[in-house]
Coordinates of C-alpha atoms in Angstrom, one line a residue:
Chain F
A300 CA 17.3 3.4 1.4
Q301 CA 14.9 3.2 -1.4
T302 CA 12.6 6.1 -2.2
V303 CA 9.6 6.6 -4.5
T304 CA 8.7 10.1 -5.8
Q305 CA 5.4 11.1 -7.5
S306 CA 5.8 14.7 -8.6
Q307 CA 2.2 15.3 -9.6
P308 CA -0.1 15.8 -6.6
E309 CA -3.1 16.1 -8.9
M310 CA -4.0 15.4 -12.5
S311 CA -7.1 15.8 -14.6
V312 CA -8.2 14.1 -17.8
Q313 CA -11.2 14.3 -20.0
E314 CA -13.3 11.1 -20.3
A315 CA -12.0 8.9 -23.2
E316 CA -8.7 10.7 -23.3
T317 CA -5.3 9.4 -22.3
V318 CA -3.3 10.5 -19.2
T319 CA 0.1 9.6 -17.9
L320 CA 1.1 9.6 -14.3
S321 CA 4.8 10.0 -13.4
C322 CA 6.9 8.1 -10.9
T323 CA 10.6 8.0 -10.2
Y324 CA 12.4 5.8 -7.7
D325 CA 15.8 5.4 -6.3
T326 CA 17.5 2.2 -5.4
S327 CA 20.8 0.4 -5.5
E328 CA 19.2 -3.0 -5.8
S329 CA 19.1 -4.9 -9.1
D330 CA 16.2 -7.1 -8.2
Y331 CA 13.0 -5.4 -7.4
Y332 CA 9.3 -4.9 -8.4
L333 CA 7.3 -1.8 -9.2
F334 CA 3.6 -1.4 -8.8
W335 CA 0.7 1.0 -9.3
Y336 CA -2.1 0.9 -6.8
K337 CA -5.4 2.7 -7.1
Q338 CA -7.3 3.9 -4.1
P339 CA -10.9 5.1 -4.9
P340 CA -12.9 7.0 -2.3
S341 CA -13.9 3.7 -0.8
R342 CA -10.2 3.6 0.4
Q343 CA -9.7 0.0 -0.8
M344 CA -6.2 -0.5 -2.2
I345 CA -6.4 -2.1 -5.6
L346 CA -3.5 -3.4 -7.6
V347 CA -3.5 -1.9 -11.1
I348 CA -0.3 -3.2 -12.6
R349 CA 3.1 -4.6 -11.6
Q350 CA 6.5 -4.7 -13.3
E351 CA 9.4 -6.9 -12.6
A352 CA 12.7 -5.0 -12.9
Y353 CA 14.4 -7.9 -14.8
K354 CA 11.8 -7.8 -17.6
Q355 CA 12.5 -5.3 -20.4
Q356 CA 9.0 -5.5 -21.8
N357 CA 6.6 -3.0 -20.3
A358 CA 3.6 -4.5 -18.5
T359 CA 0.1 -3.9 -19.9
E360 CA -3.3 -4.6 -18.3
N361 CA -6.2 -3.7 -20.6
R362 CA -6.3 0.1 -20.7
F363 CA -3.4 0.5 -18.3
S364 CA 0.2 0.3 -19.4
V365 CA 3.6 1.4 -18.0
N366 CA 6.7 3.0 -19.4
F367 CA 9.5 1.4 -17.4
Q368 CA 12.8 3.1 -18.0
K369 CA 15.2 1.2 -15.7
A370 CA 18.4 3.3 -16.3
A371 CA 16.4 6.5 -15.7
K372 CA 14.6 4.9 -12.7
S373 CA 11.3 6.0 -14.1
F374 CA 8.0 4.1 -14.0
S375 CA 5.1 6.0 -15.5
L376 CA 1.5 4.8 -15.8
K377 CA -0.6 5.5 -18.9
I378 CA -4.3 5.2 -18.8
S379 CA -6.0 5.0 -22.2
D380 CA -9.7 5.7 -22.9
S381 CA -10.2 7.2 -19.4
Q382 CA -13.4 6.3 -17.7
L383 CA -15.2 8.0 -14.8
G384 CA -14.5 5.0 -12.7
D385 CA -10.7 5.7 -13.0
A386 CA -11.0 8.8 -10.8
A387 CA -9.0 7.9 -7.6
M388 CA -5.7 8.3 -5.9
Y389 CA -2.9 6.4 -7.6
F390 CA 0.2 5.3 -5.7
C391 CA 3.4 4.1 -7.2
A392 CA 5.2 1.5 -5.0
Y393 CA 8.5 -0.3 -4.8
S394 CA 9.3 -3.7 -3.4
T395 CA 12.6 -5.4 -3.0
G396 CA 13.1 -8.7 -4.9
Y397 CA 15.2 -10.1 -2.1
G398 CA 12.5 -11.0 0.3
G399 CA 10.0 -13.8 0.2
S400 CA 7.1 -11.5 -0.6
Q401 CA 6.4 -8.4 -2.6
G402 CA 4.1 -7.1 0.1
N403 CA 6.8 -5.0 1.8
L404 CA 6.1 -1.9 -0.1
I405 CA 7.5 1.6 -0.2
F406 CA 4.9 4.1 -1.5
G407 CA 5.0 7.4 -3.2
K408 CA 2.8 10.2 -1.9
G409 CA 0.2 9.6 -4.6
T410 CA -1.5 11.4 -7.5
K411 CA -5.1 12.3 -7.4
L412 CA -6.7 11.7 -10.7
S413 CA -9.9 13.5 -11.7
V414 CA -11.9 12.5 -14.8
K415 CA -14.1 15.1 -16.4
P416 CA -17.2 13.9 -18.2
Chain N
D1105 CA -12.1 -16.3 -0.3
A1106 CA -13.5 -13.2 1.6
G1107 CA -10.2 -11.3 1.3
V1108 CA -8.4 -9.6 4.2
I1109 CA -10.8 -8.7 6.8
Q1110 CA -10.2 -5.8 9.2
S1111 CA -12.3 -4.7 12.2
P1112 CA -13.6 -2.3 13.1
R1113 CA -14.0 -0.1 10.0
H1114 CA -14.2 3.0 12.0
E1115 CA -13.0 3.7 15.6
V1116 CA -13.3 6.9 17.6
T1117 CA -11.7 6.9 21.0
E1118 CA -10.5 9.4 23.5
M1119 CA -6.9 10.3 24.1
G1120 CA -5.3 8.0 26.6
Q1121 CA -7.5 5.0 25.8
E1122 CA -6.2 1.7 24.5
V1123 CA -7.1 0.9 20.9
T1124 CA -7.0 -2.6 19.3
L1125 CA -7.2 -3.1 15.6
R1126 CA -7.8 -6.5 14.2
C1127 CA -7.0 -8.4 11.0
K1128 CA -7.8 -11.7 9.5
P1129 CA -5.5 -12.4 6.6
I1130 CA -6.3 -14.5 3.5
S1131 CA -6.1 -18.2 4.4
G1132 CA -2.8 -19.7 3.4
H1133 CA -0.9 -16.5 3.2
D1134 CA 2.4 -16.5 5.0
Y1135 CA 3.0 -12.8 5.2
L1136 CA 1.0 -10.2 7.0
F1137 CA 1.6 -6.4 6.9
W1138 CA 0.4 -3.5 8.8
Y1139 CA 0.4 -0.1 7.1
R1140 CA -0.6 3.4 8.3
Q1141 CA -1.9 6.2 6.0
T1142 CA -1.9 9.8 6.9
M1143 CA -2.1 13.0 4.9
M1144 CA 1.4 14.1 6.2
R1145 CA 3.4 10.9 5.8
G1146 CA 1.4 9.0 3.2
L1147 CA 1.4 5.1 3.3
E1148 CA 4.1 3.7 5.5
L1149 CA 4.9 0.1 6.6
L1150 CA 4.7 -0.3 10.4
I1151 CA 5.5 -4.0 10.8
Y1152 CA 5.3 -7.3 9.0
F1153 CA 5.2 -11.0 10.0
N1154 CA 6.3 -14.2 8.2
N1155 CA 4.7 -17.3 9.5
N1156 CA 3.4 -15.5 12.6
V1157 CA 6.9 -14.2 13.5
P1158 CA 7.6 -10.4 13.4
I1159 CA 10.3 -9.9 10.8
D1160 CA 10.7 -6.1 10.7
D1161 CA 9.1 -3.6 13.1
S1162 CA 11.4 -0.7 12.3
G1163 CA 8.3 1.3 11.1
M1164 CA 6.6 1.1 14.4
P1165 CA 6.5 4.8 15.6
E1166 CA 6.8 4.4 19.4
D1167 CA 6.6 1.9 22.2
R1168 CA 3.0 2.8 22.5
F1169 CA 2.4 0.7 19.4
S1170 CA 2.5 -3.1 19.5
A1171 CA 1.5 -5.9 17.2
K1172 CA 1.0 -9.6 17.6
M1173 CA 0.1 -12.5 15.5
P1174 CA -0.9 -15.4 17.8
N1175 CA -1.9 -17.6 14.9
A1176 CA -2.0 -17.8 11.1
S1177 CA -5.5 -16.4 10.9
F1178 CA -5.4 -13.4 13.3
S1179 CA -3.3 -10.3 14.1
T1180 CA -3.8 -7.3 16.3
L1181 CA -2.2 -3.8 16.3
K1182 CA -2.6 -2.2 19.7
I1183 CA -2.0 1.5 20.7
Q1184 CA -1.7 2.2 24.4
P1185 CA -2.2 5.0 25.3
S1186 CA -3.6 6.6 22.2
E1187 CA -2.9 10.2 21.1
P1188 CA -4.6 12.5 18.6
R1189 CA -1.6 12.2 16.3
D1190 CA -2.3 8.5 15.9
S1191 CA -5.4 9.4 13.9
A1192 CA -5.0 7.7 10.6
V1193 CA -6.2 4.9 8.4
Y1194 CA -4.6 1.6 9.3
F1195 CA -4.4 -1.1 6.7
C1196 CA -3.6 -4.8 7.0
A1197 CA -2.4 -6.7 4.0
S1198 CA -1.4 -10.3 3.4
S1199 CA 0.7 -12.1 0.8
P1200 CA 1.5 -15.7 0.1
R1201 CA 5.2 -16.9 0.0
G1202 CA 6.7 -15.8 -3.2
G1203 CA 3.5 -13.8 -3.7
R1204 CA 3.4 -11.3 -6.6
E1205 CA 1.3 -8.8 -4.7
A1206 CA -0.1 -7.7 -1.4
F1207 CA -3.9 -8.0 -0.8
F1208 CA -5.2 -5.2 1.3
G1209 CA -8.1 -5.0 3.7
Q1210 CA -10.6 -2.2 3.7
G1211 CA -8.7 -0.4 6.4
T1212 CA -9.7 1.0 9.8
R1213 CA -10.1 4.7 10.2
L1214 CA -9.0 5.6 13.7
T1215 CA -9.8 9.0 15.2
V1216 CA -8.4 9.9 18.6
V1217 CA -10.1 13.0 20.1

């Protein structure tokens, strides 16, 4: 069975600084997708970034980027120029590539990110 | 599109009562997912549907839980009878076929007292 582990329950960053959230996963599949979701206090789940396992290039979305290390089964999220609105719970998630949808997700336990002004 | 719509946003019920959570997926999406979020267990998939047919219900915790999708635009998650340990946030999400992400609703916070 696939598992996702986030080893940092809480992280803190100064506004405008950079922070990296860690995630490791375990799978025997070769085709899969990885995601970072953000959950602010409103509890809405918001997709931050996704990575296809077959792509070697790391995904980037504006201030958000990932470091995808397939052999190490590591998938970290880097947030640059942190803003107060980035404060939230961040969840790493895994989805198999063998189904018809990437909505069947296995989530990590989450990292609570605080941003200090 | 209005996104995935869940109702109610909050539900408080007494132990032993029946609870029904509702979800309207995004129009045209073939997949619908029900997730539960608790402090202890985090986010876990309960069940998902493809074209209104349940595909995997292995995450449903007990027979007290049941889910239906009578048509492409509506799904329910029912708990009967409810227990305090069912207190959680329940999310519905939908995805198109071959979709690159799941779109989540706002969730229903259920409190069983």
